[in-house]
XYZ file of C-alpha atoms in Angstrom:
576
model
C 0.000 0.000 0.000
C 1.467 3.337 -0.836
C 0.283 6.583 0.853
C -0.989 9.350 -0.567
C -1.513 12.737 0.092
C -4.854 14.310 0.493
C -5.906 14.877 -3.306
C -3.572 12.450 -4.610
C -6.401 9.584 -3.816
C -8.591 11.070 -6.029
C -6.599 10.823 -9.515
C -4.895 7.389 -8.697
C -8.830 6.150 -8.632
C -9.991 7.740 -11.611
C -6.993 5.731 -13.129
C -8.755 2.431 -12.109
C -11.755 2.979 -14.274
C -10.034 2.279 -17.222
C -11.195 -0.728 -19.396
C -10.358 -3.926 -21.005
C -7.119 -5.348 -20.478
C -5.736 -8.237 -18.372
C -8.031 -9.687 -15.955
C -7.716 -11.562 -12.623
C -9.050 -14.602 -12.069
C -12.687 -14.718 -11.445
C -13.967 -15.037 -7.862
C -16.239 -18.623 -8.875
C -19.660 -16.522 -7.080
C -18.312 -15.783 -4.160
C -19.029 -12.471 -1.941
C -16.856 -10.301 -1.513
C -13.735 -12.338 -0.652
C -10.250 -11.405 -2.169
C -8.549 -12.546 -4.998
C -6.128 -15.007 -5.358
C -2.273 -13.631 -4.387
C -0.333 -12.628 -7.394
C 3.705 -11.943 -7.495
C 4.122 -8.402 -7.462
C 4.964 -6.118 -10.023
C 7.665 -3.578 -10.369
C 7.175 -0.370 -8.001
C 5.102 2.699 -9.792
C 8.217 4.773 -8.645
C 9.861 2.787 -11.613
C 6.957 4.223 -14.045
C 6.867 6.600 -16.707
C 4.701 9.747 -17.132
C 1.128 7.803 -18.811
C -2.283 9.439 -19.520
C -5.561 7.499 -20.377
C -9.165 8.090 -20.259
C -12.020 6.526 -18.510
C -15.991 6.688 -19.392
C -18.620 5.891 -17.300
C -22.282 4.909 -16.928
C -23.964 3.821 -13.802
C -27.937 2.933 -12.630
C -29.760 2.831 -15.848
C -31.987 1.040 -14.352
C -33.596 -0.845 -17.085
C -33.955 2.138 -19.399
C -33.107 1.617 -22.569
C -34.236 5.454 -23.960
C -36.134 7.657 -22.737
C -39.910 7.590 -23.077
C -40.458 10.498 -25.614
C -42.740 12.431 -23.424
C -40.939 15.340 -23.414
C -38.944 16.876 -26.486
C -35.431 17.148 -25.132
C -35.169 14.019 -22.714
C -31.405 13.092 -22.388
C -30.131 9.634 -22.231
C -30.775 6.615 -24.325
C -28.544 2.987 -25.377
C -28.002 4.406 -29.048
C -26.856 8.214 -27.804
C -24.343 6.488 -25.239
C -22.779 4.618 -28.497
C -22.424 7.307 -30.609
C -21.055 9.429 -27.864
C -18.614 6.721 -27.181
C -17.547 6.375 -30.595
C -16.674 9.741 -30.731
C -14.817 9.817 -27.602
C -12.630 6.589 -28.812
C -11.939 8.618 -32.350
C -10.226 11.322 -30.161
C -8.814 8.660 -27.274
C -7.927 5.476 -28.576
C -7.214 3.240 -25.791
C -10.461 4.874 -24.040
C -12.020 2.079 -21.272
C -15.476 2.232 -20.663
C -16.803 0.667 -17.801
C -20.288 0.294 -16.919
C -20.589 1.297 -12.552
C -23.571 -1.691 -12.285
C -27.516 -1.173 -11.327
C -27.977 -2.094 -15.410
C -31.017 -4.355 -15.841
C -33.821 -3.796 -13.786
C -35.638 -0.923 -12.795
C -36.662 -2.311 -8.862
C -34.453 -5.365 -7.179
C -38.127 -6.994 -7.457
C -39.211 -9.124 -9.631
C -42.346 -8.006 -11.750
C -44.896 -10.884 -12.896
C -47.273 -11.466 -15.663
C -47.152 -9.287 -19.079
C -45.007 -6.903 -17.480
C -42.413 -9.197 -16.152
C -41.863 -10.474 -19.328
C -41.109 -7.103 -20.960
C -38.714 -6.629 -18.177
C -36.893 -9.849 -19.062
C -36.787 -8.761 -22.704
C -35.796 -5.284 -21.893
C -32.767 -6.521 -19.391
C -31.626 -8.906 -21.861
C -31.374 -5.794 -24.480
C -29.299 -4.106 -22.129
C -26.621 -6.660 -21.688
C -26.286 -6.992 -25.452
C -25.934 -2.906 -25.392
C -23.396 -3.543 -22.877
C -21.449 -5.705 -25.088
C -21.837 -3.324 -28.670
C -20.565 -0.351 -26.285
C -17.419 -2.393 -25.808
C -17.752 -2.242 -22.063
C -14.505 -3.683 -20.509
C -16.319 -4.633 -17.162
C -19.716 -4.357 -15.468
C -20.400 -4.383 -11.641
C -23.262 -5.996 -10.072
C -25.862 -4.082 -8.056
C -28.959 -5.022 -6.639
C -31.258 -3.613 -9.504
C -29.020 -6.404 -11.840
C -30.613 -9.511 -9.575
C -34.396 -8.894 -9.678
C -34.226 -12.108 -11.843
C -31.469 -13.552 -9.838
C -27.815 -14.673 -9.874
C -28.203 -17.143 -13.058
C -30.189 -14.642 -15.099
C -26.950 -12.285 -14.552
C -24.637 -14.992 -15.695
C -26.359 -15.765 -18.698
C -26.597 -12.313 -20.222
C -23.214 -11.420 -19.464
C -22.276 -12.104 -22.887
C -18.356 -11.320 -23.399
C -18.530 -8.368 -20.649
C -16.393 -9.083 -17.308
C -18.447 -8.914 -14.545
C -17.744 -7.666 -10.945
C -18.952 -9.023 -7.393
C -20.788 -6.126 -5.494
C -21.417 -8.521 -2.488
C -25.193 -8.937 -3.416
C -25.527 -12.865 -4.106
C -22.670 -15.059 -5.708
C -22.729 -14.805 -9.412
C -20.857 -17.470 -11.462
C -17.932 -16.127 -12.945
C -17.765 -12.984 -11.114
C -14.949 -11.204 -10.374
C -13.595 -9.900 -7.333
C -11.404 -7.261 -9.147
C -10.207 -6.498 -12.628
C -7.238 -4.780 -13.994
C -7.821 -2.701 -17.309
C -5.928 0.031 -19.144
C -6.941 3.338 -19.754
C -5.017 4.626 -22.702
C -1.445 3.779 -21.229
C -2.449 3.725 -17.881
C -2.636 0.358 -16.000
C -5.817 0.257 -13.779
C -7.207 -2.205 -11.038
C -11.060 -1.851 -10.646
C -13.372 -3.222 -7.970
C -16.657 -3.470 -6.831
C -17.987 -3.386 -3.274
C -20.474 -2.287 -0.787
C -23.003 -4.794 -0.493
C -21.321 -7.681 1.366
C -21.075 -8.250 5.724
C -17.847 -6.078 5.849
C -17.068 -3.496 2.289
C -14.786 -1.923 4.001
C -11.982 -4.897 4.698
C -13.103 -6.171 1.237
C -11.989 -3.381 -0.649
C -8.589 -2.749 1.181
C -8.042 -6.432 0.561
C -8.921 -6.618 -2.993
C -7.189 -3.026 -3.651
C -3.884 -4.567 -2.054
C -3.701 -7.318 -4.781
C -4.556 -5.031 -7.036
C -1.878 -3.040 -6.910
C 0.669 -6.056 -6.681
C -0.796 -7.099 -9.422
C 0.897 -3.540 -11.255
C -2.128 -0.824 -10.694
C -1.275 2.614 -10.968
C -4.436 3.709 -9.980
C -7.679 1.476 -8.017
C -10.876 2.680 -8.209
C -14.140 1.383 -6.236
C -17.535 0.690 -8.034
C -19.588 1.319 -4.907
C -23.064 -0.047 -4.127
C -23.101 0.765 -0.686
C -27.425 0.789 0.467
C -27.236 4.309 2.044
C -26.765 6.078 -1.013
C -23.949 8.781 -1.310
C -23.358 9.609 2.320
C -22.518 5.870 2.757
C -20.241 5.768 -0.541
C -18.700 8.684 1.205
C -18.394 6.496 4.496
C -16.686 3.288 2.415
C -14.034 5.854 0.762
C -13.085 7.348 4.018
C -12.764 3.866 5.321
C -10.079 2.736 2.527
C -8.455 6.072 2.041
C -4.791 4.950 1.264
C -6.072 1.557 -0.687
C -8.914 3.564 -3.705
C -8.201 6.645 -5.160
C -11.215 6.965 -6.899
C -14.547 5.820 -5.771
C -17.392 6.144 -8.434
C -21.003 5.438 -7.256
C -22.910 2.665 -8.604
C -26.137 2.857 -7.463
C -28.567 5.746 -7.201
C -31.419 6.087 -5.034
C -33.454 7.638 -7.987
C -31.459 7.319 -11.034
C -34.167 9.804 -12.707
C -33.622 13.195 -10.261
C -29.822 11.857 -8.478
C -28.033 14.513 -10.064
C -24.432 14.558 -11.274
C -21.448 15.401 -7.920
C -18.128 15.475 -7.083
C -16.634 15.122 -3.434
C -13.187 16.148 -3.606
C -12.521 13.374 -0.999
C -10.029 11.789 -0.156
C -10.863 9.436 -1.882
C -12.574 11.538 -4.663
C -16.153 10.231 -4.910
C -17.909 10.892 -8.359
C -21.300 10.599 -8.949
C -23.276 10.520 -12.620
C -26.688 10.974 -13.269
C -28.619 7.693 -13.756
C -31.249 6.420 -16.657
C -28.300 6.888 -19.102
C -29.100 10.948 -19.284
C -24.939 11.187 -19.365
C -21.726 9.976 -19.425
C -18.976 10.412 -16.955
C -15.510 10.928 -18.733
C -12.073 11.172 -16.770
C -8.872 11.743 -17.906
C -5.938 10.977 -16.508
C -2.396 12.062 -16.391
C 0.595 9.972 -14.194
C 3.981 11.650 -13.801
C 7.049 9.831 -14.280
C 7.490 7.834 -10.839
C 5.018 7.566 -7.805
C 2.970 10.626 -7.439
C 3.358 13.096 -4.919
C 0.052 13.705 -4.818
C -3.814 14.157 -6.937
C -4.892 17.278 -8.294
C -8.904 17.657 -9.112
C -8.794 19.990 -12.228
C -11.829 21.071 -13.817
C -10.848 20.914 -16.897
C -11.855 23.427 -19.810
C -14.980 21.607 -20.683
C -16.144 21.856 -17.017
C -15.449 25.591 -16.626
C -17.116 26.292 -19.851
C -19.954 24.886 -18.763
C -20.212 26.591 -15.183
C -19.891 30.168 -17.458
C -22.748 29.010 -19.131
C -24.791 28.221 -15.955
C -23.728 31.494 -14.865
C -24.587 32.957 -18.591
C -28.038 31.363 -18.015
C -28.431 33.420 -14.605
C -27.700 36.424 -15.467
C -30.218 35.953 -18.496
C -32.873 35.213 -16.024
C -32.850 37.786 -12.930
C -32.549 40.186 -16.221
C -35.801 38.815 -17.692
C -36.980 38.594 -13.912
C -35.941 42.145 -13.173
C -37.944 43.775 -16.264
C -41.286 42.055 -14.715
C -40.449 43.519 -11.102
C -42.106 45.986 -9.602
C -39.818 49.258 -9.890
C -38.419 49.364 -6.267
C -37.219 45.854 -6.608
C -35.521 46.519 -9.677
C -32.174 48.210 -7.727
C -31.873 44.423 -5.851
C -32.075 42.835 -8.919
C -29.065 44.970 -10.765
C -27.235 44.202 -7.566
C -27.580 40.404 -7.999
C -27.080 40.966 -11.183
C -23.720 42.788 -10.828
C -22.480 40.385 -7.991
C -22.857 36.995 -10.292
C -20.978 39.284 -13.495
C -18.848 39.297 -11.142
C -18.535 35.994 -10.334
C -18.268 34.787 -13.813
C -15.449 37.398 -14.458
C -13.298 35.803 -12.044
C -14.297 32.500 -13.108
C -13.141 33.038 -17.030
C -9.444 34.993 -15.640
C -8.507 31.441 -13.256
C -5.844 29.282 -14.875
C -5.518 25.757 -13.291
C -2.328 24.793 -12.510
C -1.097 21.639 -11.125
C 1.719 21.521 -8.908
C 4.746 19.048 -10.603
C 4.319 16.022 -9.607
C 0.877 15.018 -9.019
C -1.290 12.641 -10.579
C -4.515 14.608 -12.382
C -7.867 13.923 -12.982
C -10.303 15.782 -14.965
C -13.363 14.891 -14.865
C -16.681 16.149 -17.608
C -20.293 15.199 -17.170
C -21.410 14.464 -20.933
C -25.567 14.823 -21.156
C -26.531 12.631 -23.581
C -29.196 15.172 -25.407
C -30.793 14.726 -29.039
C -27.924 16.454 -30.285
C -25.350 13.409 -29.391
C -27.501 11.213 -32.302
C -28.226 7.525 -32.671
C -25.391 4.871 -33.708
C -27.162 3.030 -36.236
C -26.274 -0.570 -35.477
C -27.273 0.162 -31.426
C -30.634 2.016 -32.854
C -31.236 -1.588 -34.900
C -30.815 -3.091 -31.737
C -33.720 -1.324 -29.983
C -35.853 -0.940 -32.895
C -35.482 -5.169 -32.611
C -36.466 -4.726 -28.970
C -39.285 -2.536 -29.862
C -40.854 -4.844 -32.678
C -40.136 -7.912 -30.038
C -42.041 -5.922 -27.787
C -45.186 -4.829 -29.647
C -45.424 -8.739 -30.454
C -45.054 -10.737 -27.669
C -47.452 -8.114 -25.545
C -50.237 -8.714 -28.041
C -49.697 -12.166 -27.849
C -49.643 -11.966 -24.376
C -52.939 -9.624 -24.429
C -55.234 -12.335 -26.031
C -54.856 -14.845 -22.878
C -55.897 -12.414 -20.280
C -59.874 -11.477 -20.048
C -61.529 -9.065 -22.592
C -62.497 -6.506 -19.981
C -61.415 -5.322 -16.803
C -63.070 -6.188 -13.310
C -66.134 -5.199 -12.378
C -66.246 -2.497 -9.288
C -67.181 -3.462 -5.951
C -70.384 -2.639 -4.490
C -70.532 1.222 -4.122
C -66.994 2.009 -5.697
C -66.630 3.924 -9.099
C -65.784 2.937 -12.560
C -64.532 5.140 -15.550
C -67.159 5.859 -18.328
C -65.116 7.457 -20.571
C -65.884 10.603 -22.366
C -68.430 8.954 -24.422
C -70.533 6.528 -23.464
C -71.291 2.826 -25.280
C -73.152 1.731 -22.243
C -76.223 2.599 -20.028
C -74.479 5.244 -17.778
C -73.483 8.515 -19.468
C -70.325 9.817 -20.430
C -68.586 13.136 -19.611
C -69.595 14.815 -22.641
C -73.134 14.081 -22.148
C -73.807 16.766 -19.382
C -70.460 18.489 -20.134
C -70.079 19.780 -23.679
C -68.216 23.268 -23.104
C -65.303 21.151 -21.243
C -65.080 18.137 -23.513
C -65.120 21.035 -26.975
C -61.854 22.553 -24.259
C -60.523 19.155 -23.824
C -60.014 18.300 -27.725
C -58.116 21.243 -27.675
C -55.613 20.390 -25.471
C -52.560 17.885 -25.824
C -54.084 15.191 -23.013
C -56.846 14.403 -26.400
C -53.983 13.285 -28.529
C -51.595 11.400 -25.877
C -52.333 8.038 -27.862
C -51.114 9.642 -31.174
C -48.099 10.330 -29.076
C -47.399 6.781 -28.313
C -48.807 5.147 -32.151
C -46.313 7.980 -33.701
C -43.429 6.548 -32.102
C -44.723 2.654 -32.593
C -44.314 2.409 -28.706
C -48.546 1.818 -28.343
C -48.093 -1.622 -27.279
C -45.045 -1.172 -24.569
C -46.655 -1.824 -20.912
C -43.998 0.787 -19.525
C -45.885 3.679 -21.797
C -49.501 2.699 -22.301
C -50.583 3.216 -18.830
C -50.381 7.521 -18.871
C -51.922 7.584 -22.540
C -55.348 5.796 -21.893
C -57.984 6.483 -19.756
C -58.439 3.666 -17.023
C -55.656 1.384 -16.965
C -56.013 -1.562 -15.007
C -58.998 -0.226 -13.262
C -62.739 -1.051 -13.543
C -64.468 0.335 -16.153
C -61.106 1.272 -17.806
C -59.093 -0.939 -20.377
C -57.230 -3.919 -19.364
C -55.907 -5.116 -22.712
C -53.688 -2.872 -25.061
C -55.418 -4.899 -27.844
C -58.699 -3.406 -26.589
C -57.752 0.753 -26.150
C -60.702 1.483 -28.760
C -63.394 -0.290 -27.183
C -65.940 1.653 -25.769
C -67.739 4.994 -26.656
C -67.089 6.556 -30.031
C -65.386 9.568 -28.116
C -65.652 13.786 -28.874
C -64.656 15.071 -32.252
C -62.517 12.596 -33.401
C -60.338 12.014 -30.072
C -61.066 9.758 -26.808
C -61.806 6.784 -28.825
C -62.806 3.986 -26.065
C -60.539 4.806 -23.653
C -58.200 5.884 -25.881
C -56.222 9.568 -24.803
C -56.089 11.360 -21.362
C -59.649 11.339 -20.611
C -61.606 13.806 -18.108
C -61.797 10.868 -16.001
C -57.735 10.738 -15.651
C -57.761 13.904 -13.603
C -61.197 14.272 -11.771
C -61.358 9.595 -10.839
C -63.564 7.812 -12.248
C -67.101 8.969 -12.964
C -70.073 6.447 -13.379
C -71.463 7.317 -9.398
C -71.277 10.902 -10.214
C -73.219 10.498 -13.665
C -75.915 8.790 -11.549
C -76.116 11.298 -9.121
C -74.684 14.253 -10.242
C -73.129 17.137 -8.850
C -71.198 14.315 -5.765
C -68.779 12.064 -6.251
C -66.277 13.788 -8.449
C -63.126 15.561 -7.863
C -63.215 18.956 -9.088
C -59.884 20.294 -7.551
C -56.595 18.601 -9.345
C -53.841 18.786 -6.834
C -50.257 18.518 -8.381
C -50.382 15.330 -6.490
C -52.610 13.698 -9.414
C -50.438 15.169 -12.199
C -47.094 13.388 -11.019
C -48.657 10.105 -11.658
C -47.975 10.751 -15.010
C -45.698 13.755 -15.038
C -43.203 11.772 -12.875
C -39.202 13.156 -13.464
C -38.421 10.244 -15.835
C -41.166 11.194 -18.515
C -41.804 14.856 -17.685
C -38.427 16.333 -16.566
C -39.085 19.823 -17.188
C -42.666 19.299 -15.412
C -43.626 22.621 -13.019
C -47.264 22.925 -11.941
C -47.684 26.263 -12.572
C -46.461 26.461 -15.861
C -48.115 23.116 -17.103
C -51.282 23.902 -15.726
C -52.479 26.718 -18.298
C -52.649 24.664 -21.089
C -55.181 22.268 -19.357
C -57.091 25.050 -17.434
C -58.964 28.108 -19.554
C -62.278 29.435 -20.352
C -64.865 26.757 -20.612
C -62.937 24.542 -18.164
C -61.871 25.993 -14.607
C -62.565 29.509 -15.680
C -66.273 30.857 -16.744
C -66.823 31.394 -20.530
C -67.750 35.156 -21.505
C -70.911 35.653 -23.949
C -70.184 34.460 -27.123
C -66.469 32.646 -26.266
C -65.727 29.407 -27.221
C -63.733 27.471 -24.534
C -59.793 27.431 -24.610
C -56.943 26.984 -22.831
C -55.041 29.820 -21.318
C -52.093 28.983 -23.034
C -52.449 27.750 -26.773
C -49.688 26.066 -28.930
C -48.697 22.725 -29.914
C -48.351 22.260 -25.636
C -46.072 22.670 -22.271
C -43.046 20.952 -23.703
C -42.572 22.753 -26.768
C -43.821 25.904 -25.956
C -41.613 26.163 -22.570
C -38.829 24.585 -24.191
C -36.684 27.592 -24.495
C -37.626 28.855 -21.215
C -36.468 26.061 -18.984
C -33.451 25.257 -21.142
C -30.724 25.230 -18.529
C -32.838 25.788 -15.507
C -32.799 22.538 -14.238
């Protein structure tokens, strides 16, 4: 074990990320134990200056792109392959590891219709795994919903790495890769009776094995304060400790903890890629130097850019004697940015650095074509097998109990009426909003029969009176001016529960207040990202629904266009 000084941890780790070289012998399903003694290598003091780079991905979760919901979702199998083709053209040598937390969405299992598209969507994933070149993958507890075999057989040609969650056959207990010319020992840990002993153990024999750098895959189960715990625990044995799983992989947001060790932390669901570089002087370091990088400090001007644009905008909608406040805000982040664009990073001779850039993986990274085959496969697979699936379960839903409500739908095929019945002003505003064309949304994109999608674009799901069958969206009423076929759309009954008590005895037994609460069902942070209340809730909410019409109006939203997404777009770029 060789010492290092404070922030020399953190650029030995980020060495250890590196992928796809020699590899130790595996560790046959067992937890956490270490590996087998090796002869040791020549000291690092020996070494020449090296440099490499290391990319990341870690707690997709079982998403393989994003929904589509929103216009500018980030993330995606195809993006991350075209990203890291780009990123090899200008680093050969580049290792790409993937941090674990792959497959599944939940460590539970799901049954029935949707199990299976869980299977078929995990399965997907590994062979991503394999077209991304991925020199190892660590296993986390999201990987196991299926269990330990399930994880063996999709490995494909991809290394695995024993978390400590259940023995895996032909897991490893550590791994050493290079990163460009940079020899790195990776491990994962965190989930086994003792992490702590496991890593320095498996770190040791990592580094007489020849590592110039170790870095930790951590899945520790209390989140990033833990993973913080674990790296103060081995400081000395990781330099780099790079977090594996998320809590919520859809709102966990990118981080850095200079350490020591440094812990790193990237954004789950695939929405971006963590790439480090690395640069080793000549000999043992003296010690690690975080740099930011120019990529990073561009993109804090441009947060600060993004500021100053909006308590300007803010200030011209102020009321005059809060205007002064505002130009001295405004005047104290210029300011701020100023100093940030005159700093030149310097680091002092002698120490291992580490640069690290969160890369969002936004429609503007593209599709690699061969990766986009592969999920147009899974998509096709998809729409098949469900329908298959569809015709062995019953034709309608369950009846309701005695006394408990069941949708009608907007129109009405049976003896109770539908909304538009007693409520023709709101239904003539509801075709005029986007919820009366959410299952164009999903046909336009083919994704109509996924069971992950179809549940926020119908009226009902799964509940009596509602639609139980994705073969079966249309039955029902004939639906208002062309839109809510069946239970086809976002329906009245989506918002205000399900209606056929209050259409028997009207004006009871209906919500008329929508709290945000309702909304997020839907409008979670993996499908809506961008989703705010009060900005969403105009184009839903007008004349002739929520708000009295005047003589002679016709009903319509308070905001018009094609809806929230695109016409907010610009507005909430960057203010995430």
């Amino acid at each position: 074990m060789r010492p290092r000084p404070r922030l020399a941890a953190v650029a030995a780790c980020l060495l250890a990320l590196a992928v796809g070289c020699r590899q130790a012998p595996p560790a046959a399903g067992a937890r956490e134990e270490a590996p087998p003694a090796a002869q040791a290598k020549p000291a690092a003091a020996a070494a020449a200056a090296v440099s490499g780079t290391l990319v990341f991905k870690a707690s997709t979760a079982g998403q393989i792109v994003p929904c589509g919901c929103s216009p500018d979702q980030r993330g995606g199998l195809p993006r991350a392959a075209a990203e890291l083709k780009k990123l090899r053209a200008a680093s050969p040598g580049l290792a790409y590891v993937e941090a674990g937390d792959l497959l599944f969405e939940s460590p539970l299992p799901r049954r029935g219709p949707l199990g299976a598209q869980a299977e078929l969507k995990a399965r997907t994933l590994a062979r991503g795994e394999e077209m991304l070149g991925a020199a190892a993958r660590a296993i986390g507890v999201r990987d196991l919903a299926l269990g330990a075999q399930f994880v063996a057989e999709t490995r494909g040609n991809v290394p695995l790495l024993d978390a400590g969650a259940a023995p895996v056959v032909g897991a490893r207990a550590a791994l050493l890769v290079k990163a460009g010319e940079v020899p790195v020992g990776v491990l994962a840990a965190g989930l086994g009776p003792d992490p702590a002993q496991t890593v320095r153990a498996r770190a040791a024999q990592l580094r007489r094995d020849g590592a110039r750098a170790v870095v930790l895959l951590a899945h520790p189960r209390g989140g990033w304060q833990e993973a913080r715990q674990l790296a103060q625990a081995t400081l000395g044995e990781v330099d780099l400790v790079i977090l594996g799983h998320l809590d919520d992989p859809a709102t966990d947001p990118n981080r850095a903890d200079p350490g020591p060790p440094v812990v790193l932390s990237v954004e789950g669901h695939g929405q971006s890629l963590l790439r480090v570089d690395l640069q080793l002087p000549a000999g043992a370091p003296t010690g690690v130097f975080l740099a930011q990088g120019e990529a990073g400090k561009q993109a804090e001007l441009k947060e600060l850019d993004d500021r100053i644009a909006r308590l300007r905008q803010q200030a011209r909608g102020a009321p005059e004697d809060m205007r002064p406040l505002y130009a001295d805000k405004i005047r104290e982040v210029e300011q701020r940015r100023a100093q940030l664009a005159s700093v030149q990073q310097a680091a002092p001779a002698g120490s291992l650095v580490i640069t690290p850039t969160f890369i969002p993986l936004g429609p503007e990274v593209g599709d690699e074509p061969d990766v986009h085959a592969l999920v147009a496969a899974y998509d096709e697979q998809v729409a098949e097998m469900n329908l298959r699936l569809a015709k062995q379960q019953p034709e309608t839903c369950p009846p309701p109990r005695r006394g408990e409500p069941a949708f009608t739908g907007i129109s009405s095929a049976g003896r109770v009426k539908g909304c538009a019945e007693c409520h023709e002003s709101q239904s003539q505003f509801w075709a005029k909003t986007g919820h009366s064309h959410a299952y164009d949304t999903l046909v336009s994109v083919r994704k109509q029969f996924s069971l992950d999608c179809v549940r926020c674009h119908v009226t009902g799901w799964q509940q009596p009176g509602g639609v139980c069958r994705i073969d079966r969206t249309e039955v029902g009423g004939r639906g208002f001016e062309g839109r809510g076929k069946g239970r086809q759309d976002v329906q009245c009954e989506m918002c205000h529960g399900p209606g056929s008590e209050h259409a028997k005895d009207p004006p009871g037994h209906i919500s008329t207040e929508v709290p945000t609460a309702v909304c997020v069902r839907c409008h979670e942070a993996a499908n809506s990202p961008h989703f705010d209340d009060g900005r969403y809730r105009p184009f839903i909410v007008g004349p002739g629904h929520g708000r009295p019409l005047k003589p002679g109006e016709k009903p319509h939203p308070m905001a018009s266009g094609s809806g929230p997404n695109e016409a907010l777009k610009a507005s909430l770029k960057g203010m995430q």
